[in-house]
Short mmCIF file of C-alpha atoms in Angstrom, two decimals:
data_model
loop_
_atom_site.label_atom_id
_atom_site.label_comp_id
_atom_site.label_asym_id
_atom_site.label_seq_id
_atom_site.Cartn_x
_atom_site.Cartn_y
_atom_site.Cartn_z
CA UNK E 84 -54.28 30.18 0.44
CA UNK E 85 -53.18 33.36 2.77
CA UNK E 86 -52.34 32.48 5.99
CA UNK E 87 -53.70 35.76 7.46
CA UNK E 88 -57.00 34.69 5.67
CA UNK E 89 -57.31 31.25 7.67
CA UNK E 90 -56.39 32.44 11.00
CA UNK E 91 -59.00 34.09 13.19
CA UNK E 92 -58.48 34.63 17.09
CA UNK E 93 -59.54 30.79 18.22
CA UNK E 94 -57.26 29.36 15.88
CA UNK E 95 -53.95 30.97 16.45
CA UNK E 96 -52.54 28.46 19.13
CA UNK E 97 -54.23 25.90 16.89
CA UNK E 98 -51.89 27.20 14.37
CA UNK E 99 -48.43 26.75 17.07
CA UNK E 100 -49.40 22.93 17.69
CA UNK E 101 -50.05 22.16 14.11
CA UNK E 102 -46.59 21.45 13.52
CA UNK E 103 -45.93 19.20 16.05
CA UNK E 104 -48.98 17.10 15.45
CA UNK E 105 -49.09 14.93 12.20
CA UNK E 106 -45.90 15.33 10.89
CA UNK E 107 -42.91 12.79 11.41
CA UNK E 108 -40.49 14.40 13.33
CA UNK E 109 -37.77 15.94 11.13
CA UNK E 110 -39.90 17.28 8.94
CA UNK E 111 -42.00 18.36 11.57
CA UNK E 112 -38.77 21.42 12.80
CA UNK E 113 -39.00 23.61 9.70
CA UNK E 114 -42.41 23.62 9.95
CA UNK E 115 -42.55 25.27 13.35
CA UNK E 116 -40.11 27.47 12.35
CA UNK E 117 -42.07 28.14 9.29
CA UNK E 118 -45.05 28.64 11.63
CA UNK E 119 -43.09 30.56 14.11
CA UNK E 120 -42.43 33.25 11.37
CA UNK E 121 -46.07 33.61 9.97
CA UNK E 122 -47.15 33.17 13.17
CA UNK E 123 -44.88 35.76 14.57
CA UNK E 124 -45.81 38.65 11.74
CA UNK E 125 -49.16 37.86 12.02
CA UNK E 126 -49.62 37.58 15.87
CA UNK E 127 -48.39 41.06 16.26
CA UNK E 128 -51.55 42.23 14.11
CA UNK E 129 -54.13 39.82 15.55
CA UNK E 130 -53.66 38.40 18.95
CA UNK E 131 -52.22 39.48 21.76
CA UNK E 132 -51.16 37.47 25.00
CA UNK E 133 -50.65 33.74 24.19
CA UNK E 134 -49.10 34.00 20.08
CA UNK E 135 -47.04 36.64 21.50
CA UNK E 136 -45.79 34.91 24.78
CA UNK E 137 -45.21 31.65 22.34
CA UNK E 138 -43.25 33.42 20.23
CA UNK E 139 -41.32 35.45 22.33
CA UNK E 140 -40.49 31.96 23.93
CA UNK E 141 -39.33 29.53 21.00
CA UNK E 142 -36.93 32.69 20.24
CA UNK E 143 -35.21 32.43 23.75
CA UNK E 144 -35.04 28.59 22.91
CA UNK E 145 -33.66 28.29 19.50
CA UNK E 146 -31.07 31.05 20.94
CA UNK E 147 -28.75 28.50 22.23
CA UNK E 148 -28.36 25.42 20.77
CA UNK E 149 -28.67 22.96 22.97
CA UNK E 150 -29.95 24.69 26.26
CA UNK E 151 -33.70 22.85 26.17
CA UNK E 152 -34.12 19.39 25.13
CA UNK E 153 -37.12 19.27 22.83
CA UNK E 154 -36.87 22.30 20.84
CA UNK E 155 -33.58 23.68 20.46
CA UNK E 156 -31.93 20.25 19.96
CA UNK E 157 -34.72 19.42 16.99
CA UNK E 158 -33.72 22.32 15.55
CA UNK E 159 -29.89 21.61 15.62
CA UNK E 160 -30.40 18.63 14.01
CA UNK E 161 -32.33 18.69 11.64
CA UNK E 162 -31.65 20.23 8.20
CA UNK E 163 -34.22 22.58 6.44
CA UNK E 164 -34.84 22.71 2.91
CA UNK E 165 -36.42 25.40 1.41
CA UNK E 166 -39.02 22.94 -0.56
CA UNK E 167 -39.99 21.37 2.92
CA UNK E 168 -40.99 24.37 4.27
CA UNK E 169 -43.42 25.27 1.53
CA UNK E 170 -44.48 21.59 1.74
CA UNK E 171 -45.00 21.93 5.54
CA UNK E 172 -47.01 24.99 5.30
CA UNK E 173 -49.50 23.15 2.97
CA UNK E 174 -50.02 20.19 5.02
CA UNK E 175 -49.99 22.64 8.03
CA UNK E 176 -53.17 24.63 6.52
CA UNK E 177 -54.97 21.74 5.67
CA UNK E 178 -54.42 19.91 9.48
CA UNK E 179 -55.49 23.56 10.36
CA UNK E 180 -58.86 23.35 8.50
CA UNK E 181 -59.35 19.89 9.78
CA UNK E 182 -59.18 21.08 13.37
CA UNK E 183 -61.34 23.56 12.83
CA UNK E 184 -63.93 21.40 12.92
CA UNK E 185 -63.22 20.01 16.47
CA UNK E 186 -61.97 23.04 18.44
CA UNK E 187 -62.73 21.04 21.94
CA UNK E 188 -60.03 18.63 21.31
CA UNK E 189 -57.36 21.19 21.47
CA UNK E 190 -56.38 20.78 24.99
CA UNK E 191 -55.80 16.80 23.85
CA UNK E 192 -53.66 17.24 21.51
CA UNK E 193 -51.44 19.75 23.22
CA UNK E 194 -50.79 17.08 25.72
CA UNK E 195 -50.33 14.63 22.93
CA UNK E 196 -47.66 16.97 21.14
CA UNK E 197 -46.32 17.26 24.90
CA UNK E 198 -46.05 14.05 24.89
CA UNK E 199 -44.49 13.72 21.66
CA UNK E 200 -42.00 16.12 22.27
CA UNK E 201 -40.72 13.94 25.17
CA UNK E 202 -40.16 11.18 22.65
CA UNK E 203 -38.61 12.88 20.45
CA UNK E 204 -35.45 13.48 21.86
CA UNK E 205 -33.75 10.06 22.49
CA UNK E 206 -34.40 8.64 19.10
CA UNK E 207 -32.09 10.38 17.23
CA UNK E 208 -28.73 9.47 18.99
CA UNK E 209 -30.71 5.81 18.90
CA UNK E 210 -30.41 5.85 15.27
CA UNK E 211 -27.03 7.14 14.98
CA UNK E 212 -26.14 4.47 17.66
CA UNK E 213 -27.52 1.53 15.38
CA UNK E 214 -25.64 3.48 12.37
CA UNK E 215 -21.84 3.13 14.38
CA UNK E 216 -22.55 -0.35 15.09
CA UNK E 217 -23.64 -1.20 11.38
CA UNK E 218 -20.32 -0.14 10.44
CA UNK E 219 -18.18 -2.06 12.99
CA UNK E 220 -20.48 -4.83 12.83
CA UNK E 221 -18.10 -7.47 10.99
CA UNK E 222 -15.16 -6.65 12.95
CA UNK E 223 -15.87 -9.37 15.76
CA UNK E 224 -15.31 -12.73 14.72
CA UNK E 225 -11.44 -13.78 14.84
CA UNK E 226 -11.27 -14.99 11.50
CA UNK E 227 -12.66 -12.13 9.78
CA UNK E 228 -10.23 -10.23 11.95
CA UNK E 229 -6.70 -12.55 10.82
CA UNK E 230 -8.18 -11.70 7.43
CA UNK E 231 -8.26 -8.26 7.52
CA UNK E 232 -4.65 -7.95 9.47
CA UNK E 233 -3.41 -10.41 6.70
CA UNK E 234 -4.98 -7.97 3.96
CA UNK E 235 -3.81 -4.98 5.29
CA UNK E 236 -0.08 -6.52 5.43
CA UNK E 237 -0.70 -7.23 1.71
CA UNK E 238 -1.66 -4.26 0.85
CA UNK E 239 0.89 -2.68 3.05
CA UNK E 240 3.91 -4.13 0.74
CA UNK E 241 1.67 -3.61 -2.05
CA UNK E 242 2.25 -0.24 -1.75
CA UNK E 243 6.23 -0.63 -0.87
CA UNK E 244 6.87 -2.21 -4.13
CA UNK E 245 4.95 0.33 -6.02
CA UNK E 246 7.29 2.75 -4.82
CA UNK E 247 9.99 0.17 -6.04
CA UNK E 248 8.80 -0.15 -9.30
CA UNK E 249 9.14 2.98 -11.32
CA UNK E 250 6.04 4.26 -12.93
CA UNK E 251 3.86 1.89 -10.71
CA UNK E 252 1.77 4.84 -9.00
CA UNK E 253 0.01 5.50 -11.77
CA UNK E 254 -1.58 1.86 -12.85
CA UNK E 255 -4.72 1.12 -10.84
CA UNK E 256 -5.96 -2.41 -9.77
CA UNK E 257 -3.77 -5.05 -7.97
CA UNK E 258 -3.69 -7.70 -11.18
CA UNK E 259 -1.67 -4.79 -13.33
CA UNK E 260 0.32 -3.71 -10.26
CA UNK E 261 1.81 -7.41 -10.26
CA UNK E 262 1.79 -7.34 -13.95
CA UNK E 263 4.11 -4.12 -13.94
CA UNK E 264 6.35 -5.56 -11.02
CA UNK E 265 7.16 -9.08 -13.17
CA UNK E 266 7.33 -6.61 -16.09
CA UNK E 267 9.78 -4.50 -14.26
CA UNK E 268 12.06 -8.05 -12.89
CA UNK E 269 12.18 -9.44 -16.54
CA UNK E 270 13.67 -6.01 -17.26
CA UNK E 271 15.98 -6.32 -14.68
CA UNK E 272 17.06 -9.75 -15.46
CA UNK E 273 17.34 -9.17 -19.17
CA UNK E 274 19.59 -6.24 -18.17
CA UNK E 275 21.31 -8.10 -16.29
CA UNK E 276 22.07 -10.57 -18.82
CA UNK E 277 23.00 -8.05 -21.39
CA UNK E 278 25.14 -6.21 -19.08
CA UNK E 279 27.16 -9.56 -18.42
CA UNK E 280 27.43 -9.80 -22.13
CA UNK E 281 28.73 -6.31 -22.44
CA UNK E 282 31.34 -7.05 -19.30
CA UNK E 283 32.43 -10.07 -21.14
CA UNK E 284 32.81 -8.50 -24.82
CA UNK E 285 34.71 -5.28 -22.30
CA UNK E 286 36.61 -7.58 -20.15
CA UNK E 287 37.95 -9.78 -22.74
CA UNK E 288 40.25 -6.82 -24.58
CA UNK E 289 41.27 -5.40 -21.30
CA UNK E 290 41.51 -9.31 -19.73
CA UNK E 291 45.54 -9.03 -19.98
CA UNK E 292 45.46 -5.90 -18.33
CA UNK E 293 43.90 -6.96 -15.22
CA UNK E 294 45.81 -10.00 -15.62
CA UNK E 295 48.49 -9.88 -13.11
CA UNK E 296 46.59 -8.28 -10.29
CA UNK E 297 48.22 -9.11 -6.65
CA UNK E 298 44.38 -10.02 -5.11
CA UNK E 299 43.90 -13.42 -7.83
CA UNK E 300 44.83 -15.77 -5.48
CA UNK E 301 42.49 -15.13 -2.40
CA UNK E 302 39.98 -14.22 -5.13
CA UNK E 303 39.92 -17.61 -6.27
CA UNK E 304 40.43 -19.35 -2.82
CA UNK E 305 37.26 -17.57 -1.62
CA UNK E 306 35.02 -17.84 -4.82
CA UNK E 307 36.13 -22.02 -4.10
CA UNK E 308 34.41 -21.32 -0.45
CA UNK E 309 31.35 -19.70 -1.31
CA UNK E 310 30.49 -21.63 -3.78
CA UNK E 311 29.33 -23.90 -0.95
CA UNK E 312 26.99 -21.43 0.51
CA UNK E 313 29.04 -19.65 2.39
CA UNK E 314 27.49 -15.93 2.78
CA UNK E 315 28.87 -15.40 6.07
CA UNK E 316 32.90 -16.67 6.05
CA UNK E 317 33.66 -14.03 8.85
CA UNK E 318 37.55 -12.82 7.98
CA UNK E 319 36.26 -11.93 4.53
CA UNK E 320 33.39 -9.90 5.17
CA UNK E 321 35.25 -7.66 7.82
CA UNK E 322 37.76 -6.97 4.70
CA UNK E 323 34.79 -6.13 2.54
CA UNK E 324 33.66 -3.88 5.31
CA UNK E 325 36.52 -2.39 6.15
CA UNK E 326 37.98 -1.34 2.69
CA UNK E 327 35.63 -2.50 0.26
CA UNK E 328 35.41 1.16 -1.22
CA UNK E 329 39.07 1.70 -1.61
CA UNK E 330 38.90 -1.60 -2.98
CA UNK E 331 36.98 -0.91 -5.67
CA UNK E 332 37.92 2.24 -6.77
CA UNK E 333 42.17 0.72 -6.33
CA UNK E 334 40.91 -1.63 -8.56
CA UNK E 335 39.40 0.03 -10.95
CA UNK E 336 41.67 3.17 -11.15
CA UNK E 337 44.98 0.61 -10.97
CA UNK E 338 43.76 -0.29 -14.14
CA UNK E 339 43.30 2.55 -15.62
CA UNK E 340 46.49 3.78 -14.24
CA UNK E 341 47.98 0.38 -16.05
CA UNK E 342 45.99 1.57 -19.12
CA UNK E 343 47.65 4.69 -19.79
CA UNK Q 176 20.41 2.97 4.49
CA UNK Q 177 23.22 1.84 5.94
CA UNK Q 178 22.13 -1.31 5.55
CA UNK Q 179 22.31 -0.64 1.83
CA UNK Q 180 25.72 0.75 1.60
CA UNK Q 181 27.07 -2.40 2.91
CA UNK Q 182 25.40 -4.55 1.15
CA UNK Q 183 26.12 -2.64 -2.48
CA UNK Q 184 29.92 -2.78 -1.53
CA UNK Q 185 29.20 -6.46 -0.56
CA UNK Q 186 28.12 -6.79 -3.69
CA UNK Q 187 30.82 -4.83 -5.40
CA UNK Q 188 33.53 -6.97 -3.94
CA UNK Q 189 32.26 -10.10 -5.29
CA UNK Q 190 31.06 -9.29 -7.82
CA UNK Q 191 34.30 -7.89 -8.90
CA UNK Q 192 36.04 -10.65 -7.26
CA UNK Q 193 34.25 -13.27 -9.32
CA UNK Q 194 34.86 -11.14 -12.51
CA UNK Q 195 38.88 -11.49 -12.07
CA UNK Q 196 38.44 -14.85 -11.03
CA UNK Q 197 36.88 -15.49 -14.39
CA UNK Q 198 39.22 -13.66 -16.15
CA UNK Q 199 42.16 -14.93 -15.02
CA UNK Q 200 40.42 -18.43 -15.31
CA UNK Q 201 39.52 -17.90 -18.94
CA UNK Q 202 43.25 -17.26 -19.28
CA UNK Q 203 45.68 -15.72 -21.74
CA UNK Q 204 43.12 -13.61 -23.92
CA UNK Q 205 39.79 -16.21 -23.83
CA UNK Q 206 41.69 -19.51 -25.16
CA UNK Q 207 39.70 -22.47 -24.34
CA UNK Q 208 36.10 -20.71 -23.40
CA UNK Q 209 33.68 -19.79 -25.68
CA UNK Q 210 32.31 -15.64 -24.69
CA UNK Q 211 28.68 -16.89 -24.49
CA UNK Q 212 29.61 -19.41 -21.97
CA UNK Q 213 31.56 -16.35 -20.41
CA UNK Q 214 28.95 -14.30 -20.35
CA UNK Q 215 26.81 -16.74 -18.42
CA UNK Q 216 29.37 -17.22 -16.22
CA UNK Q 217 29.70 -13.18 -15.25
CA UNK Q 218 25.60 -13.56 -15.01
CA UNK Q 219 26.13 -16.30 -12.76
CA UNK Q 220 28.58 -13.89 -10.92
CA UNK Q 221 26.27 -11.32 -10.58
CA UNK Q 222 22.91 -12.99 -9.11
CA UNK Q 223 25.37 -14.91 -7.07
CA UNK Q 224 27.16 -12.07 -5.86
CA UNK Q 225 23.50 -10.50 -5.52
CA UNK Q 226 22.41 -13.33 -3.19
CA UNK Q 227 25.90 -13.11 -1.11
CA UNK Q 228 24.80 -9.27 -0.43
CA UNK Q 229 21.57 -10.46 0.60
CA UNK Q 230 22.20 -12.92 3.32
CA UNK Q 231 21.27 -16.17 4.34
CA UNK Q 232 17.79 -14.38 5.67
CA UNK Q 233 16.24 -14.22 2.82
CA UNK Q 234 14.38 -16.97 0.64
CA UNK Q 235 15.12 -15.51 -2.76
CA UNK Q 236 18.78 -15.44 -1.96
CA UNK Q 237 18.53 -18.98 -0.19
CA UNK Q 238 16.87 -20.46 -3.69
CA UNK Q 239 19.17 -18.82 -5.67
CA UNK Q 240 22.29 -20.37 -4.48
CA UNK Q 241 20.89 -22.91 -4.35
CA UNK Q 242 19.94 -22.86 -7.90
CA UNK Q 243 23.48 -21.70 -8.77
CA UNK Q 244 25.43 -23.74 -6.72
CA UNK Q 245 27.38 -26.61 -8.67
CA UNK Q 246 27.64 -28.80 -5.79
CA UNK Q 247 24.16 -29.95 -5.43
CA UNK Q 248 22.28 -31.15 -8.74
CA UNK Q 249 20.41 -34.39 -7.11
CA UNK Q 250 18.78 -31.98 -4.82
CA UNK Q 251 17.58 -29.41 -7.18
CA UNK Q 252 16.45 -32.63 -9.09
CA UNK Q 253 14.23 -33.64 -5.70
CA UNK Q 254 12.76 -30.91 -4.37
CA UNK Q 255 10.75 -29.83 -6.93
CA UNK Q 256 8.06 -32.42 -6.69
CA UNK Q 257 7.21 -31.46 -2.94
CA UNK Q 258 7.62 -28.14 -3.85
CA UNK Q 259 4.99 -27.84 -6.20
CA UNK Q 260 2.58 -30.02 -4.49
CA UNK Q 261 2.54 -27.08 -1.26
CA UNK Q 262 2.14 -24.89 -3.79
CA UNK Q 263 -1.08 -26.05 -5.08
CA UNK Q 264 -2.20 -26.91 -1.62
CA UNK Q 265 -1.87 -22.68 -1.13
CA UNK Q 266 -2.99 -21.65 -4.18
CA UNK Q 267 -5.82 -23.34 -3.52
CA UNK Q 268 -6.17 -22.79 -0.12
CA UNK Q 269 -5.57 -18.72 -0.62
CA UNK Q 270 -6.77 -18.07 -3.96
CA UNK Q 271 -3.89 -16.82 -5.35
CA UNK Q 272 -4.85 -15.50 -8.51
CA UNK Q 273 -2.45 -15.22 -11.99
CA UNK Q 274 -0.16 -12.22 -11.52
CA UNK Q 275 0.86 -14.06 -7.76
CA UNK Q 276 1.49 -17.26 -9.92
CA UNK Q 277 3.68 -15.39 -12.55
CA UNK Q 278 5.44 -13.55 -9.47
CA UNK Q 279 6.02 -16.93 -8.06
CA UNK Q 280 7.55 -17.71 -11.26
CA UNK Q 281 9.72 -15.00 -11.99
CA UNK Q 282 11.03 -14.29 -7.65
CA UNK Q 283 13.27 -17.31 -7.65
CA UNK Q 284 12.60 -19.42 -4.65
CA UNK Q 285 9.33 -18.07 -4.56
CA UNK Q 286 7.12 -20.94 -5.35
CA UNK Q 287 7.08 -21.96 -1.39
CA UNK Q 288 5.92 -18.77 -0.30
CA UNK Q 289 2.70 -17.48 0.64
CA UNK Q 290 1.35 -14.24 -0.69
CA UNK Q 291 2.70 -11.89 2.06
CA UNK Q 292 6.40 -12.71 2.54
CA UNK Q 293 6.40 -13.62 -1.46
CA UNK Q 294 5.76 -10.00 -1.80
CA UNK Q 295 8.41 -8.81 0.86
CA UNK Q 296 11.02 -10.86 -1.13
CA UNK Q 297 9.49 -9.38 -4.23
CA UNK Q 298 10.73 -5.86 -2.64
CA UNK Q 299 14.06 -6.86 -1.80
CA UNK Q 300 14.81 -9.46 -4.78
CA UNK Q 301 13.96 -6.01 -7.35
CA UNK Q 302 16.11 -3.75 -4.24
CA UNK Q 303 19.09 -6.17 -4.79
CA UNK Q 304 18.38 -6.26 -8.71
CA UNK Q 305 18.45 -3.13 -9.56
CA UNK Q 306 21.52 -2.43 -7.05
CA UNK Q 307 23.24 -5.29 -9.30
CA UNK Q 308 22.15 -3.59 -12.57
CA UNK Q 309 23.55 -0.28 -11.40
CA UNK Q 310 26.94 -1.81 -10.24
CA UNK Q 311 27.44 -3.39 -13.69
CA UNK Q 312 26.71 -0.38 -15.43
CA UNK Q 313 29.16 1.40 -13.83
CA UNK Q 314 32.03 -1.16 -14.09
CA UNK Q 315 30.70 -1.75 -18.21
CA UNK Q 316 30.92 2.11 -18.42
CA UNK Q 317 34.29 2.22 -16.41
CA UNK Q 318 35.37 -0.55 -18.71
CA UNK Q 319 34.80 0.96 -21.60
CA UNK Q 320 36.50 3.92 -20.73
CA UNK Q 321 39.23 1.91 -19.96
CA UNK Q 322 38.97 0.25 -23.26
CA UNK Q 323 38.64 3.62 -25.14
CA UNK Q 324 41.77 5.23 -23.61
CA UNK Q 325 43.80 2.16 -24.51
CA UNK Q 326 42.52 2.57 -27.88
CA UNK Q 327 44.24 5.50 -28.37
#
């Protein structure tokens, strides 16, 4: 049905409430934009002083955003689809034919739409208000809070040993995670014993080369100390601090300074 | 990562400390010991040198020389019983699932933990680990250098 076909002179302001009448509010903004369009083309053919002043008005109020507090907020936030507005515009002709009928109520349901209009505005933030605290909602009671601190903590090192682990980033899910970290110890340990296997089959050809070596006898008294749990026998550690390095590497290249 | 400087020339020193101690203990070219009871020694070495570099702080290190110590065998014999009855008591308590019971398993000392510092000691038992693996390599490699030159 043509828009232009329905509206006569009476039923033009009819045509600006429509909108805000039966429709639930966010639906209810695209169609008086819709309207507002139609209206806005056709008012400049048909009628003169009150489409034209309406008009001329909702522009100046959907200019800036959020300047009034029943139009140009509805407006902002709401979206519009391009199906809704086609929708609207149906159930706005048919409301339109309806009133027809009862032209004297007009001034009643301006005051209604008035009135709706002043609802409006607060329910909105209401809802987004009820939304925030849906979210935080479980965050109150202590225990739920230790739990969530302890969870985080676990997750937390979680993540620091799957930047230990080699090739750990990739594997999803917390039960092959562990999986790849015991995977990744046995490794470790299995290296470990193999490497003390390879030391021993190494060590035992070049055994009378090291043989001899001026640092056997503290070696021995301090292996006889730790092996009572002693991590922390003072005089030795400030040697290992102090020339651990040089140590080593004496050690190592005296040997092979022995060697050839 | 100063911190683990020190500790990997901690570990370097005894390690390599142990390793002549063996060697010279093993005495005149391997008489009276067999080499697989040599080679567990040099492992013992190494997680024990491992655990030195570690500290006293930490649990792992704690259980393992423990574990390694030769002084103590009652103890190791006694603890185990109380040991594993807090253990149920947690897993049962927490809901540990499988992989935390393996972990348990494989972390030594880590069957007293719960799940947060088990993991923490997780991350510095496989830091200290692989610091030991690396050290050996080297001193293997080194050693077989050494090994190859005399060959010649």
């Amino acid at each position: 049905m043509d828009p232009s076909s329905l509206i006569t002179r009476g039923n033009v302001p009819e045509m600006w409430q429509f909108p805000m009448i039966g429709v639930p509010s966010p639906v209810r903004v695209p169609a008086g934009r819709m309207g507002h369009r139609d209206a806005s083309v056709v008012e400049s053919s048909v009628t003169e002083q009150r489409g034209g002043n309406r008009s001329r008005k909702k522009r100046r109020d959907a200019g800036p955003p959020a300047a009034s507090e029943d139009d140009s907020s509805k407006l902002v936030s709401t979206s519009s689809g391009g199906n809704d507005l086609t929708d609207n515009e149906a159930k706005c002709m048919k409301v339109g034919k309806s009133q027809d009928e009862n032209t004297d109520s007009r001034v009643h349901n301006e005051a209604s739409s008035g009135a709706n209009k002043l609802d409006d505005p607060p329910e909105p933030p209401k809802q987004d208000y009820i939304h925030v605290r849906a979210r935080r909602g479980q965050a109150t009671d202590s225990h739920s809070l230790a739990e969530r601190a302890r969870r985080e903590k676990i997750s937390e090192r979680m993540k620091i040993l799957q930047d230990l682990v080699p090739g750990c980033n990739k594997v999803i899910g917390k039960a092959s995670v562990l999986d790849e970290i015991i995977n990744y110890i046995q490794a470790l340990q299995r290296q470990v014993e193999f490497l003390s296997m390879k030391l021993e089959a190494v060590n035992s050809r070049i055994n009378s080369n090291i043989e001899g070596f001026p640092t056997k006898d503290f070696g021995v008294q301090t292996y006889q100390t730790h092996s009572s749990l002693a991590f922390a026998s003072q005089p030795t550690r400030e040697y290992e601090q102090g020339s651990a390095a040089e140590w080593l590497h004496m050690q190592v290249g005296g040997a092979f300074e022995r060697v050839t | 990562m100063k911190r683990n400087v020190s500790s990997t020339t901690i570990m370097a020193f005894h390690f390599l400390r142990s390793l002549l101690h063996l060697n010279s203990y093993g005495g005149g070219g391997g008489g009276g010991v067999s080499p697989l009871r040599r080679s567990l020694r040099i492992r013992q070495a190494a997680y024990t040198s491992m655990a030195v570099a570690a500290g006293p702080r930490r649990a792992w290190s704690t259980a393992l020389l423990r574990r390694l110590s030769p002084r103590r065998p009652h103890h190791r014999r006694a603890a185990p019983l109380r040991r594993n009855k807090i253990r149920v008591l947690g897993e049962v308590r927490r809901g540990v699932d499988d992989g935390d019971a393996a972990l348990r398993k494989v972390v030594p000392g880590g069957d007293r933990l719960d799940c947060c510092s088990l993991l923490e000691e997780t991350a510095s038992y496989i830091e200290f680990l692989s610091m030991q693996v690396e050290l050996m390599q080297r001193i293997s490699s080194r050693s077989a250098c050494i090994d190859l030159v005399r060959s010649f």
